[in-house]
XYZ file of N, CA, C and O in Angstrom:
852
model
N 21.928 26.456 12.029
C 22.424 25.277 11.319
C 22.102 23.997 12.087
O 21.716 22.985 11.514
N 22.293 24.054 13.426
C 21.979 22.884 14.239
C 20.493 22.560 14.182
O 20.096 21.393 14.150
N 19.654 23.611 14.175
C 18.205 23.391 14.112
C 17.812 22.712 12.810
O 16.992 21.792 12.778
N 18.415 23.147 11.700
C 18.125 22.545 10.395
C 18.567 21.084 10.355
O 17.854 20.219 9.863
N 19.764 20.808 10.915
C 20.257 19.425 10.936
C 19.356 18.525 11.764
O 19.039 17.401 11.376
N 18.929 19.045 12.932
C 18.038 18.258 13.785
C 16.712 17.973 13.092
O 16.159 16.877 13.199
N 16.181 18.963 12.373
C 14.919 18.774 11.658
C 15.062 17.724 10.565
O 14.172 16.889 10.358
N 16.209 17.736 9.855
C 16.431 16.746 8.808
C 16.549 15.346 9.396
O 15.993 14.376 8.848
N 17.263 15.225 10.513
C 17.405 13.917 11.157
C 16.050 13.389 11.617
O 15.718 12.211 11.457
N 15.225 14.282 12.198
C 13.901 13.885 12.654
C 13.026 13.447 11.488
O 12.296 12.453 11.571
N 13.094 14.158 10.376
C 12.288 13.819 9.198
C 12.678 12.455 8.646
O 11.825 11.633 8.302
N 14.000 12.202 8.563
C 14.465 10.908 8.055
C 14.036 9.776 8.983
O 13.621 8.702 8.536
N 14.089 10.016 10.300
C 13.688 8.991 11.257
C 12.208 8.658 11.129
O 11.808 7.493 11.130
N 11.373 9.698 11.007
C 9.940 9.478 10.848
C 9.630 8.763 9.548
O 8.749 7.889 9.502
N 10.336 9.111 8.477
C 10.122 8.448 7.186
C 10.494 6.978 7.265
O 9.777 6.108 6.765
N 11.613 6.676 7.921
C 12.032 5.279 8.082
C 11.032 4.482 8.889
O 10.684 3.347 8.556
N 10.519 5.113 9.971
C 9.524 4.437 10.807
C 8.247 4.175 10.040
O 7.655 3.101 10.144
N 7.802 5.151 9.243
C 6.572 4.974 8.475
C 6.727 3.887 7.433
O 5.798 3.111 7.169
N 7.911 3.759 6.818
C 8.149 2.709 5.832
C 8.120 1.342 6.501
O 7.529 0.389 5.993
N 8.723 1.250 7.680
C 8.712 -0.021 8.396
C 7.300 -0.425 8.781
O 6.912 -1.587 8.667
N 6.512 0.544 9.241
C 5.140 0.240 9.629
C 4.307 -0.182 8.436
O 3.486 -1.089 8.511
N 4.516 0.510 7.292
C 3.729 0.180 6.110
C 4.063 -1.210 5.587
O 3.231 -1.873 4.986
N 5.291 -1.669 5.829
C 5.677 -2.986 5.347
C 5.144 -4.086 6.245
O 4.720 -5.135 5.807
N 5.164 -3.842 7.586
C 4.885 -4.912 8.533
C 3.425 -4.993 8.960
O 2.995 -6.011 9.468
N 2.670 -3.918 8.782
C 1.307 -3.900 9.297
C 0.364 -4.583 8.314
O 0.415 -4.353 7.109
N -0.508 -5.451 8.843
C -1.543 -6.107 8.048
C -2.895 -5.642 8.572
O -3.146 -5.688 9.779
N -3.748 -5.192 7.687
C -5.049 -4.654 8.077
C -6.142 -5.484 7.423
O -6.163 -5.648 6.196
N -7.035 -6.023 8.241
C -8.178 -6.764 7.708
C -9.141 -5.802 7.020
O -9.361 -4.685 7.494
N -9.711 -6.235 5.926
C -10.659 -5.399 5.204
C -11.685 -6.247 4.476
O -11.411 -7.393 4.085
N -12.866 -5.682 4.323
C -13.931 -6.388 3.617
C -13.746 -6.276 2.112
O -13.182 -5.297 1.598
N -14.236 -7.247 1.405
C -14.141 -7.259 -0.049
C -15.257 -6.420 -0.660
O -16.329 -6.233 -0.066
N -14.998 -5.916 -1.862
C -16.068 -5.287 -2.635
C -17.107 -6.343 -2.984
O -16.769 -7.502 -3.259
N -18.350 -5.948 -2.965
C -19.435 -6.889 -3.265
C -20.161 -6.531 -4.556
O -21.201 -7.103 -4.844
N -19.595 -5.600 -5.305
C -20.227 -5.180 -6.558
C -19.217 -5.256 -7.683
O -18.101 -4.762 -7.565
N -19.598 -5.895 -8.775
C -18.743 -6.020 -9.950
C -19.467 -5.447 -11.162
O -20.695 -5.451 -11.225
N -18.679 -4.964 -12.113
C -19.241 -4.382 -13.334
C -19.066 -5.374 -14.478
O -17.994 -5.963 -14.648
N -20.115 -5.554 -15.225
C -20.134 -6.508 -16.327
C -18.983 -6.247 -17.300
O -18.804 -5.133 -17.792
N -18.176 -7.285 -17.569
C -17.069 -7.177 -18.511
C -15.765 -6.703 -17.908
O -14.717 -6.773 -18.563
N -15.779 -6.214 -16.679
C -14.578 -5.700 -16.021
C -13.965 -6.763 -15.113
O -14.618 -7.727 -14.731
N -12.695 -6.585 -14.730
C -12.100 -7.495 -13.743
C -12.603 -7.185 -12.340
O -13.090 -6.087 -12.068
N -12.480 -8.157 -11.453
C -12.988 -8.027 -10.090
C -12.034 -8.727 -9.136
O -11.505 -9.803 -9.456
N -11.796 -8.129 -7.976
C -10.951 -8.735 -6.949
C -11.795 -9.130 -5.751
O -12.452 -8.292 -5.142
N -11.776 -10.401 -5.422
C -12.430 -10.900 -4.224
C -11.407 -10.872 -3.100
O -10.457 -11.660 -3.087
N -11.562 -9.946 -2.180
C -10.570 -9.737 -1.126
C -10.784 -10.699 0.035
O -11.877 -10.785 0.588
N -9.720 -11.408 0.382
C -9.734 -12.307 1.543
C -8.415 -12.098 2.282
O -7.350 -12.513 1.801
N -8.469 -11.417 3.416
C -7.277 -11.107 4.201
C -7.389 -11.772 5.569
O -8.394 -11.631 6.250
N -6.359 -12.483 5.941
C -6.289 -13.137 7.250
C -4.930 -12.822 7.859
O -3.910 -13.428 7.503
N -4.897 -11.835 8.758
C -3.639 -11.362 9.325
C -3.145 -12.310 10.420
O -3.918 -12.745 11.272
N -1.863 -12.587 10.371
C -1.223 -13.330 11.451
C -0.738 -12.336 12.500
O -0.071 -11.355 12.181
N -1.085 -12.563 13.764
C -0.741 -11.634 14.835
C 0.753 -11.579 15.077
O 1.285 -10.549 15.468
N 1.435 -12.699 14.851
C 2.885 -12.760 15.059
C 3.546 -13.221 13.768
O 3.455 -14.386 13.399
N 4.225 -12.293 13.083
C 4.843 -12.645 11.823
C 6.097 -13.494 12.010
O 6.554 -14.147 11.070
N 6.682 -13.479 13.214
C 7.894 -14.249 13.444
C 7.606 -15.731 13.667
O 8.521 -16.554 13.722
N 6.326 -16.086 13.814
C 5.934 -17.485 14.002
C 5.675 -18.112 12.636
O 4.911 -17.586 11.830
N 6.288 -19.243 12.394
C 6.109 -19.929 11.122
C 4.761 -20.639 11.090
O 4.309 -21.172 12.097
N 4.140 -20.604 9.917
C 2.838 -21.256 9.779
C 2.691 -21.817 8.371
O 3.099 -21.189 7.391
N 2.102 -22.986 8.291
C 1.779 -23.599 7.000
C 0.355 -23.199 6.640
O -0.576 -23.436 7.410
N 0.187 -22.569 5.481
C -1.098 -21.981 5.105
C -1.694 -22.691 3.900
O -1.009 -22.933 2.902
N -2.975 -23.006 4.009
C -3.736 -23.581 2.899
C -4.995 -22.720 2.699
O -5.645 -22.316 3.669
N -5.325 -22.468 1.445
C -6.484 -21.631 1.115
C -7.381 -22.397 0.150
O -6.892 -23.025 -0.803
N -8.663 -22.301 0.397
C -9.635 -23.012 -0.449
C -10.762 -22.051 -0.803
O -11.490 -21.571 0.073
N -10.890 -21.754 -2.104
C -11.955 -20.886 -2.608
C -13.058 -21.753 -3.228
O -12.771 -22.725 -3.928
N -14.306 -21.348 -2.988
C -15.436 -22.069 -3.580
C -16.545 -21.093 -3.938
O -16.610 -19.977 -3.404
N -17.396 -21.540 -4.858
C -18.543 -20.751 -5.314
C -19.807 -21.515 -4.944
O -19.955 -22.695 -5.283
N -20.702 -20.860 -4.222
C -21.920 -21.510 -3.742
C -23.087 -21.094 -4.631
O -23.407 -19.899 -4.730
N -23.697 -22.057 -5.277
C -24.804 -21.793 -6.190
C -25.933 -22.786 -5.908
O -25.716 -24.000 -5.956
N -27.108 -22.239 -5.591
C -28.283 -23.073 -5.266
C -27.981 -24.073 -4.147
O -28.387 -25.235 -4.189
N -27.204 -23.608 -3.158
C -26.870 -24.469 -2.023
C -25.744 -25.443 -2.280
O -25.316 -26.164 -1.372
N -25.237 -25.487 -3.506
C -24.157 -26.407 -3.853
C -22.822 -25.661 -3.835
O -22.676 -24.589 -4.421
N -21.825 -26.233 -3.153
C -20.501 -25.634 -3.057
C -19.606 -26.179 -4.161
O -19.324 -27.380 -4.224
N -19.159 -25.269 -5.046
C -18.338 -25.662 -6.193
C -16.907 -25.179 -5.958
O -16.657 -23.975 -5.906
N -15.921 -26.071 -5.802
C -14.521 -25.661 -5.642
C -14.024 -24.961 -6.906
O -14.250 -25.446 -8.026
N -13.345 -23.833 -6.729
C -12.860 -23.087 -7.891
C -11.352 -22.821 -7.843
O -10.723 -22.659 -8.891
N -10.770 -22.751 -6.624
C -9.353 -22.385 -6.529
C -8.809 -22.849 -5.182
O -9.533 -22.888 -4.190
N -7.507 -23.168 -5.169
C -6.864 -23.515 -3.908
C -5.400 -23.089 -3.922
O -4.797 -22.942 -4.998
N -4.877 -22.881 -2.712
C -3.448 -22.600 -2.556
C -2.891 -23.636 -1.595
O -3.220 -23.653 -0.411
N -2.038 -24.512 -2.120
C -1.398 -25.561 -1.325
C 0.026 -25.708 -1.853
O 0.263 -26.391 -2.850
N 0.951 -24.990 -1.197
C 2.342 -24.884 -1.684
C 2.392 -24.204 -3.050
O 3.337 -24.412 -3.820
N 1.379 -23.444 -3.356
C 1.305 -22.736 -4.620
C -0.129 -22.625 -5.102
O -0.974 -23.448 -4.736
N -0.433 -21.609 -5.929
C -1.805 -21.425 -6.410
C -2.162 -22.442 -7.482
O -1.336 -22.824 -8.320
N -3.429 -22.866 -7.457
C -3.889 -23.840 -8.459
C -5.363 -23.619 -8.756
O -6.191 -23.575 -7.839
N -5.662 -23.466 -10.039
C -7.040 -23.273 -10.482
C -7.712 -24.634 -10.650
O -7.132 -25.558 -11.226
N -8.925 -24.760 -10.135
C -9.640 -26.033 -10.181
C -10.658 -26.043 -11.318
O -10.988 -24.992 -11.885
N -11.135 -27.230 -11.637
C -12.142 -27.364 -12.686
C -13.471 -26.769 -12.198
O -14.047 -27.206 -11.204
N -13.948 -25.759 -12.921
C -15.203 -25.084 -12.567
C -15.636 -24.227 -13.751
O -14.859 -24.009 -14.692
N -16.852 -23.703 -13.717
C -17.290 -22.799 -14.791
C -16.440 -21.528 -14.877
O -16.474 -20.840 -15.904
N -15.685 -21.229 -13.821
C -14.854 -20.017 -13.803
C -13.425 -20.272 -14.270
O -12.629 -19.331 -14.330
N -13.094 -21.510 -14.577
C -11.721 -21.830 -14.941
C -11.287 -21.052 -16.185
O -12.024 -20.935 -17.159
N -10.070 -20.531 -16.122
C -9.539 -19.720 -17.209
C -9.677 -18.236 -16.962
O -9.045 -17.435 -17.664
N -10.476 -17.870 -15.957
C -10.679 -16.444 -15.665
C -10.293 -16.088 -14.230
O -10.558 -14.984 -13.776
N -9.653 -17.025 -13.538
C -9.264 -16.791 -12.145
C -7.771 -16.504 -12.053
O -6.954 -17.136 -12.749
N -7.397 -15.558 -11.188
C -6.006 -15.166 -10.994
C -5.718 -15.052 -9.498
O -6.508 -14.464 -8.754
N -4.582 -15.597 -9.075
C -4.164 -15.478 -7.683
C -3.684 -14.058 -7.425
O -2.796 -13.555 -8.099
N -4.277 -13.389 -6.438
C -3.931 -11.998 -6.115
C -3.417 -11.884 -4.677
O -3.458 -10.813 -4.093
N -2.941 -12.983 -4.123
C -2.449 -12.983 -2.750
C -1.040 -12.439 -2.633
O -0.335 -12.243 -3.625
N -0.631 -12.187 -1.400
C 0.705 -11.665 -1.113
C 1.676 -12.800 -0.825
O 1.279 -13.942 -0.572
N 2.983 -12.475 -0.826
C 4.002 -13.488 -0.601
C 3.963 -14.038 0.818
O 4.282 -15.203 1.044
N 3.580 -13.185 1.783
C 3.542 -13.648 3.170
C 2.240 -14.380 3.497
O 2.026 -14.787 4.646
N 1.368 -14.532 2.501
C 0.104 -15.272 2.651
C -0.777 -14.712 3.768
O -1.452 -15.459 4.482
N -0.774 -13.397 3.871
C -1.754 -12.736 4.729
C -2.909 -12.206 3.881
O -4.051 -12.179 4.320
N -2.576 -11.767 2.676
C -3.588 -11.421 1.684
C -3.771 -12.629 0.777
O -2.834 -13.070 0.109
N -4.971 -13.183 0.765
C -5.251 -14.425 0.042
C -6.338 -14.203 -1.006
O -7.195 -15.064 -1.233
N -6.293 -13.050 -1.639
C -7.360 -12.626 -2.530
C -7.311 -13.361 -3.867
O -6.284 -13.929 -4.263
N -8.443 -13.292 -4.555
C -8.604 -13.967 -5.842
C -9.206 -12.982 -6.840
O -10.112 -12.219 -6.507
N -8.677 -12.988 -8.057
C -9.170 -12.101 -9.094
C -9.984 -12.846 -10.141
O -9.691 -14.005 -10.458
N -11.011 -12.172 -10.662
C -11.833 -12.731 -11.742
C -11.782 -11.763 -12.915
O -12.046 -10.568 -12.752
N -11.431 -12.240 -14.090
C -11.389 -11.396 -15.278
C -12.687 -11.539 -16.067
O -13.359 -12.567 -16.000
N -13.004 -10.477 -16.812
C -14.164 -10.499 -17.720
C -15.428 -11.009 -17.011
O -15.989 -12.057 -17.354
N -15.879 -10.219 -16.031
C -17.047 -10.588 -15.230
C -18.279 -10.793 -16.113
O -18.565 -9.983 -16.998
N -19.016 -11.874 -15.860
C -20.277 -12.146 -16.556
C -21.419 -12.130 -15.540
O -21.195 -12.119 -14.324
N -22.623 -12.152 -16.031
C -23.787 -12.148 -15.132
C -23.847 -13.430 -14.296
O -24.349 -13.421 -13.169
N -23.342 -14.521 -14.849
C -23.365 -15.793 -14.118
C -22.417 -15.804 -12.923
O -22.450 -16.731 -12.107
N -21.551 -14.772 -12.823
C -20.596 -14.719 -11.710
C -21.237 -14.194 -10.430
O -20.595 -14.223 -9.371
N -22.453 -13.703 -10.525
C -23.152 -13.265 -9.314
C -23.386 -14.461 -8.395
O -23.642 -15.575 -8.857
N -23.297 -14.220 -7.112
C -23.526 -15.301 -6.158
C -22.646 -15.173 -4.937
O -22.078 -14.115 -4.664
N -22.510 -16.258 -4.197
C -21.769 -16.276 -2.933
C -20.439 -16.994 -3.120
O -20.388 -18.115 -3.646
N -19.367 -16.338 -2.682
C -18.028 -16.917 -2.737
C -17.526 -17.120 -1.313
O -17.795 -16.313 -0.419
N -16.783 -18.198 -1.133
C -16.302 -18.553 0.198
C -14.790 -18.768 0.162
O -14.273 -19.498 -0.680
N -14.114 -18.092 1.084
C -12.661 -18.226 1.216
C -12.377 -18.866 2.578
O -12.680 -18.277 3.623
N -11.799 -20.051 2.558
C -11.474 -20.779 3.791
C -9.952 -20.827 3.934
O -9.254 -21.326 3.044
N -9.456 -20.287 5.054
C -8.016 -20.231 5.317
C -7.691 -21.162 6.483
O -8.254 -21.016 7.578
N -6.796 -22.109 6.228
C -6.366 -23.050 7.275
C -4.889 -22.820 7.535
O -4.062 -22.858 6.609
N -4.552 -22.569 8.807
C -3.151 -22.351 9.184
C -2.741 -23.330 10.272
O -3.445 -23.507 11.268
N -1.577 -23.931 10.048
C -0.988 -24.849 11.016
C 0.309 -24.213 11.515
O 1.284 -24.101 10.771
N 0.304 -23.765 12.769
C 1.448 -23.063 13.330
C 2.494 -24.051 13.837
O 2.174 -25.139 14.324
N 3.755 -23.622 13.724
C 4.870 -24.473 14.100
C 5.542 -23.932 15.353
O 6.212 -22.897 15.324
N 5.346 -24.623 16.490
C 6.025 -24.319 17.737
C 6.937 -25.491 18.096
O 6.901 -26.549 17.451
N 7.720 -25.315 19.132
C 8.665 -26.363 19.527
C 7.953 -27.608 20.043
O 8.303 -28.741 19.684
N 6.932 -27.415 20.866
C 6.316 -28.554 21.532
C 4.953 -28.945 20.972
O 4.512 -30.076 21.144
N 4.272 -28.027 20.304
C 2.953 -28.361 19.776
C 2.683 -27.567 18.505
O 3.356 -26.577 18.214
N 1.668 -28.002 17.737
C 1.338 -27.357 16.456
C -0.161 -27.037 16.419
O -0.953 -27.807 15.870
N -0.552 -25.911 16.972
C -1.973 -25.542 16.929
C -2.383 -25.109 15.526
O -1.546 -24.739 14.694
N -3.663 -25.159 15.255
C -4.183 -24.770 13.942
C -5.395 -23.856 14.125
O -6.026 -23.828 15.181
N -5.695 -23.115 13.068
C -6.847 -22.226 13.086
C -7.447 -22.204 11.684
O -6.728 -22.264 10.675
N -8.767 -22.131 11.619
C -9.482 -22.050 10.344
C -10.364 -20.818 10.340
O -11.138 -20.595 11.273
N -10.230 -20.009 9.289
C -10.993 -18.766 9.159
C -11.753 -18.797 7.843
O -11.202 -19.179 6.799
N -13.014 -18.399 7.895
C -13.868 -18.409 6.703
C -14.365 -17.005 6.403
O -14.838 -16.299 7.294
N -14.247 -16.607 5.151
C -14.754 -15.317 4.683
C -15.836 -15.578 3.633
O -15.628 -16.365 2.707
N -16.967 -14.895 3.777
C -18.088 -15.024 2.840
C -18.251 -13.722 2.066
O -18.309 -12.637 2.663
N -18.316 -13.817 0.743
C -18.479 -12.637 -0.122
C -19.682 -12.861 -1.025
O -19.708 -13.825 -1.807
N -20.666 -11.984 -0.925
C -21.851 -12.054 -1.783
C -21.697 -11.027 -2.899
O -21.807 -9.822 -2.672
N -21.438 -11.537 -4.089
C -21.122 -10.693 -5.228
C -22.350 -10.418 -6.085
O -23.132 -11.327 -6.373
N -22.494 -9.161 -6.502
C -23.587 -8.752 -7.387
C -22.994 -8.095 -8.630
O -22.165 -7.188 -8.520
N -23.393 -8.552 -9.790
C -22.894 -8.027 -11.057
C -23.887 -7.006 -11.600
O -25.081 -7.267 -11.698
N -23.371 -5.818 -11.965
C -24.210 -4.744 -12.497
C -23.684 -4.287 -13.854
O -22.514 -4.506 -14.191
N -24.568 -3.651 -14.621
C -24.171 -3.153 -15.939
C -23.199 -1.993 -15.828
O -22.264 -1.861 -16.621
N -23.416 -1.119 -14.849
C -22.556 0.046 -14.625
C -22.234 0.143 -13.144
O -22.995 -0.330 -12.297
N -21.109 0.780 -12.872
C -20.699 0.952 -11.481
C -21.617 1.952 -10.785
O -22.006 2.974 -11.363
N -21.975 1.636 -9.572
C -22.812 2.547 -8.783
C -21.991 3.752 -8.356
O -20.770 3.679 -8.181
N -22.669 4.874 -8.190
C -22.004 6.096 -7.770
C -21.597 5.972 -6.309
O -22.427 5.694 -5.448
N -20.321 6.176 -6.049
C -19.803 6.087 -4.688
C -19.932 7.453 -4.014
O -19.276 8.408 -4.432
N -20.782 7.596 -2.988
C -20.952 8.902 -2.318
C -19.654 9.428 -1.724
O -19.400 10.634 -1.745
N -18.828 8.526 -1.218
C -17.561 8.964 -0.623
C -16.640 9.569 -1.670
O -16.018 10.612 -1.444
N -16.562 8.917 -2.834
C -15.717 9.437 -3.908
C -16.245 10.774 -4.412
O -15.475 11.697 -4.695
N -17.581 10.897 -4.532
C -18.173 12.155 -4.974
C -17.892 13.271 -3.983
O -17.532 14.399 -4.364
N -18.037 12.976 -2.685
C -17.762 13.969 -1.651
C -16.293 14.386 -1.671
O -15.978 15.580 -1.546
N -15.405 13.416 -1.860
C -13.977 13.729 -1.905
C -13.644 14.612 -3.104
O -12.839 15.544 -2.995
N -14.278 14.326 -4.244
C -14.022 15.139 -5.434
C -14.525 16.566 -5.242
O -13.850 17.532 -5.624
N -15.713 16.714 -4.634
C -16.249 18.059 -4.372
C -15.328 18.830 -3.438
O -15.016 20.016 -3.657
N -14.877 18.162 -2.368
C -13.985 18.823 -1.415
C -12.664 19.214 -2.068
O -12.073 20.247 -1.737
N -12.193 18.396 -3.019
C -10.954 18.711 -3.705
C -11.104 19.998 -4.526
O -10.236 20.875 -4.488
N -12.241 20.126 -5.237
C -12.464 21.331 -6.031
C -12.659 22.554 -5.141
O -12.171 23.654 -5.457
N -13.366 22.388 -4.018
C -13.547 23.506 -3.082
C -12.202 23.964 -2.538
O -11.913 25.170 -2.449
N -11.357 23.009 -2.167
C -10.033 23.347 -1.652
C -9.189 24.027 -2.712
O -8.450 24.977 -2.416
N -9.310 23.564 -3.958
C -8.552 24.175 -5.051
C -8.968 25.626 -5.263
O -8.124 26.515 -5.441
N -10.284 25.887 -5.244
C -10.777 27.255 -5.400
C -10.312 28.133 -4.236
O -9.879 29.280 -4.430
N -10.389 27.591 -3.018
C -9.965 28.353 -1.839
C -8.485 28.714 -1.919
O -8.090 29.857 -1.637
N -7.648 27.752 -2.311
C -6.219 28.015 -2.410
C -5.911 29.038 -3.501
O -5.018 29.877 -3.348
N -6.666 28.977 -4.608
C -6.464 29.950 -5.685
C -6.810 31.360 -5.224
O -6.053 32.314 -5.476
N -7.953 31.505 -4.541
C -8.336 32.817 -4.026
C -7.339 33.318 -2.998
O -6.977 34.510 -2.979
N -6.890 32.418 -2.124
C -5.911 32.818 -1.105
C -4.613 33.282 -1.753
O -3.999 34.264 -1.320
N -4.194 32.604 -2.832
C -2.982 32.993 -3.532
C -3.147 34.364 -4.180
O -2.226 35.203 -4.139
N -4.319 34.622 -4.765
C -4.558 35.929 -5.362
C -4.531 37.042 -4.318
O -3.957 38.120 -4.547
N -5.149 36.780 -3.162
C -5.139 37.781 -2.085
C -3.715 38.057 -1.628
O -3.323 39.218 -1.406
N -2.918 37.017 -1.479
C -1.538 37.189 -1.054
C -0.737 37.978 -2.095
O 0.090 38.833 -1.747
N -0.975 37.710 -3.369
C -0.261 38.430 -4.427
C -0.632 39.906 -4.417
O 0.242 40.789 -4.553
N -1.938 40.218 -4.247
C -2.370 41.616 -4.193
C -1.771 42.315 -2.985
O -1.293 43.456 -3.061
N -1.761 41.614 -1.838
C -1.209 42.204 -0.608
C 0.280 42.488 -0.770
O 0.760 43.576 -0.395
N 1.021 41.547 -1.338
C 2.458 41.744 -1.538
C 2.729 42.859 -2.536
O 3.653 43.666 -2.358
N 1.907 42.932 -3.586
C 2.081 43.986 -4.589
C 1.877 45.371 -3.972
O 2.654 46.292 -4.203
N 0.815 45.492 -3.165
C 0.562 46.779 -2.517
C 1.664 47.147 -1.537
O 2.063 48.312 -1.437
N 2.154 46.156 -0.823
C 3.218 46.424 0.146
C 4.487 46.866 -0.551
O 5.159 47.803 -0.111
N 4.817 46.211 -1.661
C 6.006 46.594 -2.421
C 5.833 47.980 -3.030
O 6.752 48.803 -3.019
N 4.634 48.267 -3.558
C 4.374 49.577 -4.147
C 4.492 50.674 -3.100
O 5.061 51.755 -3.351
N 3.963 50.405 -1.904
C 4.046 51.396 -0.833
C 5.488 51.629 -0.417
O 5.904 52.771 -0.164
N 6.284 50.586 -0.386
C 7.697 50.729 -0.039
C 8.429 51.543 -1.092
O 9.263 52.404 -0.764
N 8.131 51.307 -2.375
C 8.761 52.083 -3.449
C 8.384 53.556 -3.342
O 9.232 54.451 -3.549
N 7.133 53.837 -3.011
C 6.710 55.223 -2.871
C 7.428 55.906 -1.717
O 7.831 57.082 -1.816
N 7.593 55.183 -0.620
C 8.298 55.757 0.522
C 9.753 56.053 0.181
O 10.306 57.091 0.566
N 10.397 55.165 -0.576
C 11.781 55.385 -0.982
C 11.873 56.582 -1.915
O 12.764 57.440 -1.785
N 10.944 56.675 -2.863
C 10.956 57.811 -3.786
C 10.724 59.124 -3.055
O 11.380 60.137 -3.338
N 9.796 59.134 -2.077
C 9.558 60.360 -1.303
C 10.786 60.746 -0.503
O 11.135 61.938 -0.397
N 11.478 59.746 0.049
C 12.683 60.041 0.826
C 13.773 60.624 -0.057
O 14.471 61.587 0.321
N 13.925 60.033 -1.252
C 14.941 60.556 -2.182
C 14.589 61.969 -2.627
O 15.445 62.867 -2.709
N 13.299 62.227 -2.891
C 12.870 63.563 -3.308
C 13.114 64.589 -2.210
O 13.608 65.702 -2.475
N 12.787 64.232 -0.965
C 13.027 65.158 0.155
C 14.503 65.438 0.347
O 14.912 66.545 0.664
N 15.322 64.403 0.159
C 16.761 64.578 0.324
C 17.326 65.524 -0.726
O 18.163 66.384 -0.445
N 16.875 65.363 -1.964
C 17.360 66.227 -3.037
C 16.853 67.658 -2.905
O 17.479 68.610 -3.376
N 15.697 67.814 -2.241
C 15.136 69.160 -2.098
C 15.854 69.985 -1.051
O 15.785 71.225 -1.059
N 16.546 69.381 -0.108
C 17.268 70.126 0.942
C 18.581 70.637 0.369
O 19.381 69.844 -0.137
N 18.856 71.990 0.422
C 20.108 72.543 -0.146
C 21.314 72.123 0.678
O 21.258 72.039 1.898
N 22.414 71.858 0.004
C 23.646 71.457 0.662
C 24.456 72.682 1.066
O 24.312 73.762 0.494
N 25.341 72.538 2.096
C 26.182 73.672 2.547
C 27.144 74.089 1.483
O 27.557 75.248 1.396
N 27.537 73.169 0.629
C 28.505 73.489 -0.432
C 27.817 73.802 -1.752
O 28.454 73.869 -2.793
N 26.523 73.960 -1.727
C 25.804 74.227 -2.957
C 26.136 75.631 -3.424
O 25.909 76.633 -2.693
N 26.692 75.791 -4.619
C 27.066 77.135 -5.101
C 25.873 78.051 -5.275
O 26.014 79.272 -5.318
N 24.680 77.496 -5.348
C 23.521 78.360 -5.505
C 22.992 78.860 -4.185
O 22.027 79.598 -4.119
N 23.627 78.455 -3.061
C 23.165 78.834 -1.730
C 23.612 80.239 -1.358
O 24.190 80.977 -2.150
N 23.381 80.649 -0.125
C 23.708 82.015 0.350
C 25.176 82.306 0.248
O 25.592 83.445 -0.038
N 26.054 81.336 0.515
C 27.506 81.589 0.486
C 27.951 82.013 -0.886
O 28.816 82.854 -1.065
N 27.358 81.463 -1.889
C 27.760 81.805 -3.261
C 27.334 83.203 -3.635
O 28.033 83.918 -4.380
N 26.206 83.668 -3.088
C 25.724 85.007 -3.456
C 26.588 86.081 -2.851
O 26.724 87.162 -3.400
N 27.280 85.839 -1.700
C 28.151 86.834 -1.109
C 29.421 86.954 -1.895
O 30.034 88.001 -1.958
């Protein structure tokens, strides 16, 4: 009983720790660079703050670069705001509340959406004696295709899933056959024991030698 209680306490502790880590951890990641015609697309721009307990004022500026010309399309300054551009009406703010994920979504991708996108993140940190700032730039080169390209990783994962499923099915069948044979053998042993017991004459059996005298 104590072992079971300790295992439950350990499991709950690990689950709580994993939830805390999943909430507080920020992981930088590259954006997808391929979009499918007519589908929505997320331009990922993540800028993790090393210290979440430090307050910072964050400004984000998205632009589209075409033929060397930088066209402003979106900004975040005390709130998201879509700017006048050929993309207006199809842009959606996909950032997080803590402003570590500063991503932008595009609906109904067209061929004209191919090109270079730039995400500029400006942070002004608030300390007691000074206010340092940092600027981070992310460049995303987007290519629009008619159909999604085959992802080798996804294909490999799907193949491995089917292989594992087949292996588990065969293993289950082997275990069922083994258990069936073991149970059958046990039943046979019990039946043989009962048969041997009934075959041995009892001392009080009237058909035995005492009865014939």
